[in-house]
Coordinates of C-alpha atoms and ligand atoms in Angstrom, one line a residue:
X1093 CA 16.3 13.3 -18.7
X1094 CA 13.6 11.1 -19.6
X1095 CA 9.9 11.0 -17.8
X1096 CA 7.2 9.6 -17.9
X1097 CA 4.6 12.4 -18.1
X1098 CA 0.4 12.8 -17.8
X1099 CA -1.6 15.4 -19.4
X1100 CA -5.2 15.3 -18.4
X1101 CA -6.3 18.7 -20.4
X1102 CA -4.5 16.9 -24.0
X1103 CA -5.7 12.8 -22.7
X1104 CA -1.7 11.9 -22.8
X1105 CA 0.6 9.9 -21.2
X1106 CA 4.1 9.7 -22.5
X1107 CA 7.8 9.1 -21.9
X1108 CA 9.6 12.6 -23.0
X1109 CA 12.2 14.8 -22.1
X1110 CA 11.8 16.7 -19.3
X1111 CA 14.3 19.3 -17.4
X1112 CA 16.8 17.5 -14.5
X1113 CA 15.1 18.8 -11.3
X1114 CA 18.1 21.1 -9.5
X1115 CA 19.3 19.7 -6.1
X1116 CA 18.0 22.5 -3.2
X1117 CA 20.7 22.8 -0.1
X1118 CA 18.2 20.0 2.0
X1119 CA 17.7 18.0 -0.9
X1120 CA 18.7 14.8 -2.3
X1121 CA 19.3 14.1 -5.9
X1122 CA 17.6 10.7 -6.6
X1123 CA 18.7 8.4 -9.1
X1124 CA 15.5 6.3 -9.6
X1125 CA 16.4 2.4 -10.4
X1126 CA 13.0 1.3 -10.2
X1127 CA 9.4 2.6 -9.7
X1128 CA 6.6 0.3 -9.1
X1129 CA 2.6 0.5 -10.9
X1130 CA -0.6 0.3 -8.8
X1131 CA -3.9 1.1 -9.2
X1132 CA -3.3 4.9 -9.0
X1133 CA -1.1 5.6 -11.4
X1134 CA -3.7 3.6 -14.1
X1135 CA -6.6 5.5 -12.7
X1136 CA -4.3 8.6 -13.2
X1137 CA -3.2 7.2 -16.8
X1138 CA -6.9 6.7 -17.5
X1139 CA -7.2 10.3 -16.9
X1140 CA -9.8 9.1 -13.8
X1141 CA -7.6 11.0 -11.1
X1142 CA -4.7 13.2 -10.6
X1143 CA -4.1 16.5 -10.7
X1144 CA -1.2 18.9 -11.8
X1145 CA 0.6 20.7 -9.4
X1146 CA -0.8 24.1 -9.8
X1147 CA -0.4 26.3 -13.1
X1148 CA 1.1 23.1 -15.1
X1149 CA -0.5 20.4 -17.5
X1150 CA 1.9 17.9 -17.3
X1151 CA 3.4 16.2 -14.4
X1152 CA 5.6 13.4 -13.7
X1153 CA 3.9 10.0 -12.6
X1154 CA 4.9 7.0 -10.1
X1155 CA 4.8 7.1 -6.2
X1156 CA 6.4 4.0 -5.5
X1157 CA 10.2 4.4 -6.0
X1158 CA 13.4 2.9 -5.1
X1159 CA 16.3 5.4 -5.3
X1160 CA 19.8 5.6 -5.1
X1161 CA 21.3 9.1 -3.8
X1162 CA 23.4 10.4 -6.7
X1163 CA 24.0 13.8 -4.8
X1164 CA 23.5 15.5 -2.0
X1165 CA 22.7 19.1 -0.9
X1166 CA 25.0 21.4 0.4
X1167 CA 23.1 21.0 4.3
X1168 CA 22.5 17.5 4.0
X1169 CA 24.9 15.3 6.6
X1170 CA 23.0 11.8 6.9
X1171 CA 22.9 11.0 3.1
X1172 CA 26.3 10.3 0.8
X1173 CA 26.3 9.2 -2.6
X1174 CA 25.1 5.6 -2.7
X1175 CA 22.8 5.4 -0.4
X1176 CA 19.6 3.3 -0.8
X1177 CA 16.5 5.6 -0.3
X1178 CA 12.9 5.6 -0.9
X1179 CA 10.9 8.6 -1.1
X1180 CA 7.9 9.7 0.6
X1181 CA 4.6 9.9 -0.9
X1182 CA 2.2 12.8 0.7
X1183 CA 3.2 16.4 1.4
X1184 CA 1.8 18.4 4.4
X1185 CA -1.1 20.7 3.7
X1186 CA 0.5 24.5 4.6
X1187 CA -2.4 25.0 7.2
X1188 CA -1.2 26.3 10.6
X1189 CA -4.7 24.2 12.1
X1190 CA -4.1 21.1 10.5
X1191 CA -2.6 19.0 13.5
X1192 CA -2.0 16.0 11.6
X1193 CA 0.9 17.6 9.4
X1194 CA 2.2 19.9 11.6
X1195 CA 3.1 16.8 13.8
X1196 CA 4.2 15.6 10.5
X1197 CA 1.0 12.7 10.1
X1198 CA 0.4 14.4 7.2
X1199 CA -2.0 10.9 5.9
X1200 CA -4.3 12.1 8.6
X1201 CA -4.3 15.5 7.0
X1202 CA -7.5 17.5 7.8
X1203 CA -7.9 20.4 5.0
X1204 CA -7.6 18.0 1.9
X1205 CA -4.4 20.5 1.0
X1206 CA -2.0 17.9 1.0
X1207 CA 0.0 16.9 -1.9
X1208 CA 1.0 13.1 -2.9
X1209 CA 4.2 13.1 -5.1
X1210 CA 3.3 11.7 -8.9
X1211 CA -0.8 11.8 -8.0
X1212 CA -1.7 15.1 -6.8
X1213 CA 0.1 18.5 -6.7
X1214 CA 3.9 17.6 -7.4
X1215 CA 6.0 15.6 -9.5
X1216 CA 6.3 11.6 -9.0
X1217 CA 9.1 9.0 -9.6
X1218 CA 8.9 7.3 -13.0
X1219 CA 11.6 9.5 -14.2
X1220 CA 15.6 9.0 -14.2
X1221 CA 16.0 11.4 -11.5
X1222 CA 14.1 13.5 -8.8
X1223 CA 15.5 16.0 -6.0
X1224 CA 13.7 14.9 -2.8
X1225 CA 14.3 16.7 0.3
X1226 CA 15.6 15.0 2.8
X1227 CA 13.2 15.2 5.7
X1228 CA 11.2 13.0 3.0
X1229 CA 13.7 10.4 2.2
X1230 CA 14.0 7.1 4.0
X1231 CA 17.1 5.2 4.0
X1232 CA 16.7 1.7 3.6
X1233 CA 19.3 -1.7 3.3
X1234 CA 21.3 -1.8 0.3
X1235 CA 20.7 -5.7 0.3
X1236 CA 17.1 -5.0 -0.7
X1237 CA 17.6 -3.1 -3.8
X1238 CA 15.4 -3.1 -6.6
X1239 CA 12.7 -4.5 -4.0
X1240 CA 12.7 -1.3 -2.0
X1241 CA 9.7 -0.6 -4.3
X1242 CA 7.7 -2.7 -2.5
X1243 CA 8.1 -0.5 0.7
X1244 CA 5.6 2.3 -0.3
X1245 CA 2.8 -0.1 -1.0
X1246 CA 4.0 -2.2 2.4
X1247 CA 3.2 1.2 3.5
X1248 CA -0.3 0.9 3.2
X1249 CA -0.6 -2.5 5.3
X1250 CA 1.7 -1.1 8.7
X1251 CA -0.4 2.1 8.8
X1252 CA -3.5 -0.7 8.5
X1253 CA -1.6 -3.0 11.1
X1254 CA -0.7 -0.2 13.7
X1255 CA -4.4 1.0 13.9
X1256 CA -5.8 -2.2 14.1
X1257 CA -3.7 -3.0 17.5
X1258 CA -4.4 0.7 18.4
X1259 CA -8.4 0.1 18.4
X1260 CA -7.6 -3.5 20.1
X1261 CA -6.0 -1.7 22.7
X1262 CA -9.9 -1.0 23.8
X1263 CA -10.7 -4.7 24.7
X1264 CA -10.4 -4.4 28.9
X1265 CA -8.3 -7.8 29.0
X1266 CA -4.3 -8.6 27.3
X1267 CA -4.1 -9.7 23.6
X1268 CA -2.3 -12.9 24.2
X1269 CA -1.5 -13.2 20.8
X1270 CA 0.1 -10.1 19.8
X1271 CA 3.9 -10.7 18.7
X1272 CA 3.7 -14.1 20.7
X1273 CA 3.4 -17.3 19.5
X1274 CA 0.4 -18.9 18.5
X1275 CA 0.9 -21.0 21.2
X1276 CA -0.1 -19.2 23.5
X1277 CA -3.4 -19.2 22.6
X1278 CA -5.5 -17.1 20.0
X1279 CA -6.3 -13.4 21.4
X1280 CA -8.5 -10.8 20.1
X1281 CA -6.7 -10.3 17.0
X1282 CA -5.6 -14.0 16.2
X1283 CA -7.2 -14.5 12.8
X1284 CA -6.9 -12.3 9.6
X1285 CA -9.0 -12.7 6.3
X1286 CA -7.3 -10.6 3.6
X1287 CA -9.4 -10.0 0.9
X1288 CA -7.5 -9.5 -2.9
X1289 CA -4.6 -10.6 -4.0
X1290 CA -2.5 -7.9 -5.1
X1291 CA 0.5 -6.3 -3.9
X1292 CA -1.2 -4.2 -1.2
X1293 CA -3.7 -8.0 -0.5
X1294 CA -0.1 -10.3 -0.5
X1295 CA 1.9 -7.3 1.5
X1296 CA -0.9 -7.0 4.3
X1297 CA -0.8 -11.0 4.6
X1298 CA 2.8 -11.3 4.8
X1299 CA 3.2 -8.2 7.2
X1300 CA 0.1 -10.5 9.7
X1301 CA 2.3 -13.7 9.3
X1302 CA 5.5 -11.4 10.0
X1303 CA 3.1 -10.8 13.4
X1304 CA 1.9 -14.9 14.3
X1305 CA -1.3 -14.2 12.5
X1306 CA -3.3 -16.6 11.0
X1307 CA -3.9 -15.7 8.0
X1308 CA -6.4 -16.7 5.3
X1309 CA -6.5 -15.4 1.8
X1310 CA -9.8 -14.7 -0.2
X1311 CA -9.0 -13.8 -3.8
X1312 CA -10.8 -14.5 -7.5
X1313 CA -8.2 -16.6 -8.8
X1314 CA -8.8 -20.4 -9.1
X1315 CA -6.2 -22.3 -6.6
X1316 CA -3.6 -24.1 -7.8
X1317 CA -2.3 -21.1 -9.2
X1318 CA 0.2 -18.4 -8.5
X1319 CA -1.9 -17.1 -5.8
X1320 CA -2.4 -19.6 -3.7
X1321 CA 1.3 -21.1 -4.3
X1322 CA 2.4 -17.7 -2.5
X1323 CA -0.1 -18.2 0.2
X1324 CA 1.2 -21.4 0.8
X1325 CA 4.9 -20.0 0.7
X1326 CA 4.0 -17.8 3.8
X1327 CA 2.4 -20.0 5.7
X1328 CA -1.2 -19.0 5.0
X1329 CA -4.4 -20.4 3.7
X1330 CA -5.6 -20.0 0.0
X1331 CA -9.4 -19.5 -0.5
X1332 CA -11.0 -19.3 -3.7
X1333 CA -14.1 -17.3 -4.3
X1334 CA -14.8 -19.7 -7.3
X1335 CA -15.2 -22.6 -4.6
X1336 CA -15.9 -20.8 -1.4
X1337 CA -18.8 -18.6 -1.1
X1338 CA -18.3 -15.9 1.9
X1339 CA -21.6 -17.0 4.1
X1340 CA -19.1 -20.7 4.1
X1341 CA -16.0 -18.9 5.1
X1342 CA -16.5 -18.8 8.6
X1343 CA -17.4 -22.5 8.6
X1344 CA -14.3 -23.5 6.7
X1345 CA -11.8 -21.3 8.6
X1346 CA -13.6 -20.3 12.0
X1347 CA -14.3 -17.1 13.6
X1348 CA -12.4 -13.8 11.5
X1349 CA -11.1 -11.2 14.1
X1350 CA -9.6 -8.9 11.4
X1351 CA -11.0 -8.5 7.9
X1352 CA -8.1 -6.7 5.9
X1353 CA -9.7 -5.5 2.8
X1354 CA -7.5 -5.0 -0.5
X1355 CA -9.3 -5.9 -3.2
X1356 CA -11.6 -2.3 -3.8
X1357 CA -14.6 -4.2 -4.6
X1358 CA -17.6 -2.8 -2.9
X1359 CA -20.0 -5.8 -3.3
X1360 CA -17.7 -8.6 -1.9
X1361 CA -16.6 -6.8 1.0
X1362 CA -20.1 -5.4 2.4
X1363 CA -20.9 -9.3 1.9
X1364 CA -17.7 -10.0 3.8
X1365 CA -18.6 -7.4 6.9
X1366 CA -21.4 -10.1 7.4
X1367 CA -18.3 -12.6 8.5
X1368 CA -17.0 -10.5 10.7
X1369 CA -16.5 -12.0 14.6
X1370 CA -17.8 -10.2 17.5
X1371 CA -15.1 -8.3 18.9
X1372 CA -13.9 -8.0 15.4
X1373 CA -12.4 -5.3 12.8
X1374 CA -12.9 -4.2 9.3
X1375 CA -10.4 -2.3 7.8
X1376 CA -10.9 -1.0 4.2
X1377 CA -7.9 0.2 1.9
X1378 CA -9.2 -0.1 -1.8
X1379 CA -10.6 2.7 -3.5
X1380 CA -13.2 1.4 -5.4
X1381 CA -14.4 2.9 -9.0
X1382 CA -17.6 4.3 -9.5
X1383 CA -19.8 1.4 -10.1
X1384 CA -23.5 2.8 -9.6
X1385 CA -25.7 1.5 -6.7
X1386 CA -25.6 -1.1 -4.2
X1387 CA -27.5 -2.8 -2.1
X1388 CA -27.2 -4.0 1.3
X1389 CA -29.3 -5.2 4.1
X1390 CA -28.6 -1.8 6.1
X1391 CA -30.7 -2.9 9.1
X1392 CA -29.0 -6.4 9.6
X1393 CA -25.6 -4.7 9.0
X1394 CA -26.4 -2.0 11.8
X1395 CA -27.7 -4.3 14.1
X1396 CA -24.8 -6.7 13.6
X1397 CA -21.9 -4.0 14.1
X1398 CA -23.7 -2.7 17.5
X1399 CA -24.8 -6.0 19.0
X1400 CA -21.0 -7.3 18.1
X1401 CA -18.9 -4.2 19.3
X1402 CA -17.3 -4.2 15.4
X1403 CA -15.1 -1.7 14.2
X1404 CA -15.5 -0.9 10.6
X1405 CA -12.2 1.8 9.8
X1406 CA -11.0 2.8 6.6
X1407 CA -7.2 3.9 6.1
X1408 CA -5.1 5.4 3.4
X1409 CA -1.3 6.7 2.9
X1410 CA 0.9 6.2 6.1
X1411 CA 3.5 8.0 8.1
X1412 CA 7.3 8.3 8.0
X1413 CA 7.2 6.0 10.8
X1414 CA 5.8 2.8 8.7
X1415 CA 8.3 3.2 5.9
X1416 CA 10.7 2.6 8.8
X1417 CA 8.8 -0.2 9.7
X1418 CA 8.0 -1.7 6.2
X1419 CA 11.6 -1.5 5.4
X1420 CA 12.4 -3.4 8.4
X1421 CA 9.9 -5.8 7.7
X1422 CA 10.7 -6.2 3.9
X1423 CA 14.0 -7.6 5.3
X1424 CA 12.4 -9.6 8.1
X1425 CA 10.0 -11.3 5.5
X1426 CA 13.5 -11.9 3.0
X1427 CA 14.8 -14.1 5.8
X1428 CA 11.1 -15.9 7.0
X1429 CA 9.9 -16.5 3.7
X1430 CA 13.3 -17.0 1.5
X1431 CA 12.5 -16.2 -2.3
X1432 CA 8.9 -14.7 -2.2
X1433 CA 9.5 -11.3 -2.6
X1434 CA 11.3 -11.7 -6.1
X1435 CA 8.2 -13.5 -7.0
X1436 CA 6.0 -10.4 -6.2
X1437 CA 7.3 -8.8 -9.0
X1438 CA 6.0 -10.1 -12.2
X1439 CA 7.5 -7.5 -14.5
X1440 CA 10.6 -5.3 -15.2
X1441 CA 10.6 -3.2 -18.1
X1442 CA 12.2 -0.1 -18.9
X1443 CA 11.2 3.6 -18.3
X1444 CA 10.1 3.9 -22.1
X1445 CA 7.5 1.2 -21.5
X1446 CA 5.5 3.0 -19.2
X1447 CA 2.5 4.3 -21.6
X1448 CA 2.0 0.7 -22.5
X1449 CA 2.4 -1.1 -19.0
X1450 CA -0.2 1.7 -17.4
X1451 CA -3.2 1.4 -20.6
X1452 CA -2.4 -2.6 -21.1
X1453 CA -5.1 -4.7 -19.0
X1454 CA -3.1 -5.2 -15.8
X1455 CA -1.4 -8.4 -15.3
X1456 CA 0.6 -10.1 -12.9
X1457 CA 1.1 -8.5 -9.6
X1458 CA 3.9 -5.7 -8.8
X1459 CA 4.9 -4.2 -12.4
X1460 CA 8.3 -2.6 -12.7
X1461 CA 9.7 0.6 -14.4
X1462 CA 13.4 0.3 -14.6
X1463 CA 13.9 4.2 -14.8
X1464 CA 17.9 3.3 -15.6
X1465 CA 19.7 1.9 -18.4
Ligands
BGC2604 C1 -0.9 5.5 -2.6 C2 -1.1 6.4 -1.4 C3 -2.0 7.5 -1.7 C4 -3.3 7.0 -2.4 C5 -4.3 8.0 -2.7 C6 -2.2 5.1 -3.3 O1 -1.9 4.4 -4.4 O2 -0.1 4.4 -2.3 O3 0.1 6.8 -0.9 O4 -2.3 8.2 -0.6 O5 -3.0 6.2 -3.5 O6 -3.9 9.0 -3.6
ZN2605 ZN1 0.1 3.2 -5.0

């Protein structure tokens, strides 16, 4: 079968043969009909991050798939042929201590010894076929199809969502806003700036509308454009950072009770915390590059987040438990918002493309490799 592959010792990516992996008695084999780009697999194409599993060169890249069960293993019973599926991304470290993955939360893993399917220690997606077993495969709806990709980076945004109502739950009095109407009158956790644009930016804001947020996007592109015509689409507002500073933000929009942070750029979001409202939460999920210094007005900033009782959390990966709840929400969105998913994805080209799509200077928002036919 065909893969696409990384070598970081030879500085190589590219589509070859490699061996059809053999379906174990718990496994599933995976027919992959689409695997999404992010930011990860170019760092890992860049050669930037990654690794191997152990005693190999090469590996298979991609994290974010959409599957189809081709077949099943001789012990498997809630999988047939057919089946819709998308496949976990982290692996539990094999440490007996390590409470978080032996309770199966293996993205609060403690020893660092997990693995991540296609970034870190085992093979990824962006191949025609994988074996998956199937304590790591989540069934999804068959009417999503090819957008079942967009469940693993949705992922990122219910693991972001769950803690944020999780550290809320410390405020003595009821969130009137939570799952209610808007109505009802704004709670704690009423108003949501997401900052970036991208699928992990555009998820996040449509998983908060999903949840009677208001929501307010702050990206670099001008309006007018693509961006803010999806902003609209969900009900949210479309701030440009070519005609809105961030010390105007709050003036524009009122008081932020939840900055989401999906954009991985240091500078603009220390200059965001600054907007923060008291009572409020950060949460960070880009992974910024090395950039060198920066400064910030540490004593102003530590003041601020005491006198204001702010939370500033960061989050990565998720649990089984929000690919449940991404793929129910990926349908949920489908019938809120009618045709914006389809627009999330920009591109679809096949699996052979995949050296280009990852080096070209990114473009558009959720990439596609069609990994058949
Ligand atoms: C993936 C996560 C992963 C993280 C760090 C992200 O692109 O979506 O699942 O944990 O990279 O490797
Ligand atoms: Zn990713």
């Amino acid at each position: 079968m065909l893969a696409c592959l990384v070598s970081k010792k030879e500085r190589r990516v590219k589509v070859g043969e490699w061996p059809e992996p053999p379906c174990g008695p718990t496994q599933l084999l995976l027919k992959i009909q689409a695997c999404g780009i992010c930011g990860t697999d170019r760092e890992i194409a860049s050669f930037q991050y990654g690794e191997p599993p152990q005693g190999r060169d090469e590996f298979v890249l991609g994290h974010e798939a959409a599957a189809q069960v081709q077949a099943v293993g001789s012990a498997v019973e809630d999988f047939g042929e057919g089946d819709w599926v998308v496949p976990v991304v982290r692996r539990p470290c094999p440490h007996a201590s390590c409470r978080a993955c032996r309770v199966g939360r293996q993205d609060f893993c403690t020893t660092g010894d997990f693995t991540e399917c296609g970034i870190r220690g085992a093979d990824g997606f962006m191949a025609e076929l994988a074996a998956v077993d199937q304590a790591f495969c989540i069934p999804v709806p068959e009417s999503l199809g090819e957008l079942a990709v967009l469940t693993e980076p949705l992922t990122i945004a219910e693991k972001a969502i769950e803690q944020v109502f999780a550290v809320q739950a410390r405020l003595p009095y009821e969130c009137q806003h939570q799952g209610k109407a808007l109505e009802r009158g704004p709670g704690h956790c009423h108003r949501a700036l997401v900052l970036g644009a991208g699928p992990v930016g555009l998820l996040g804001a449509l998983a908060l509308r999903l949840r009677d947020f208001e929501v307010v996007i702050y990206s670099k592109e001008a309006p007018g454009g693509k961006k803010s015509e999806l902003a609209r689409a969900m009900g949210a507002r479309y701030l440009s950072a070519q005609e809105t500073a961030i010390p105007e933000i709050e003036k524009r929009v009122g008081p932020l009770d939840l900055i989401y942070e999906a954009a991985g750029a240091t500078g603009v979001a220390f200059a965001m915390m600054q907007a923060l409202s008291t009572n409020g939460i950060f949460c960070f999920t880009g992974v910024p590059g090395r950039r060198g210094p920066l400064s910030i007005e540490a004593d102003d900033l530590m003041r601020q987040l005491v006198l204001q009782n702010q939370v500033v959390f960061g989050t990565v990966n998720a649990g089984k438990e929000a690919y449940f709840q991404a793929a129910q929400d990926l349908l949920a969105i489908a019938k809120k918002f009618p045709g914006l998913l389809p627009k999330l994805i920009t591109q679809r080209a096949p699996l052979k493309r995949a050296p280009s799509l990852l080096t070209e200077a990114p473009s558009g928002i959720k990439n596609l490799l069609l990994c058949h036919g």
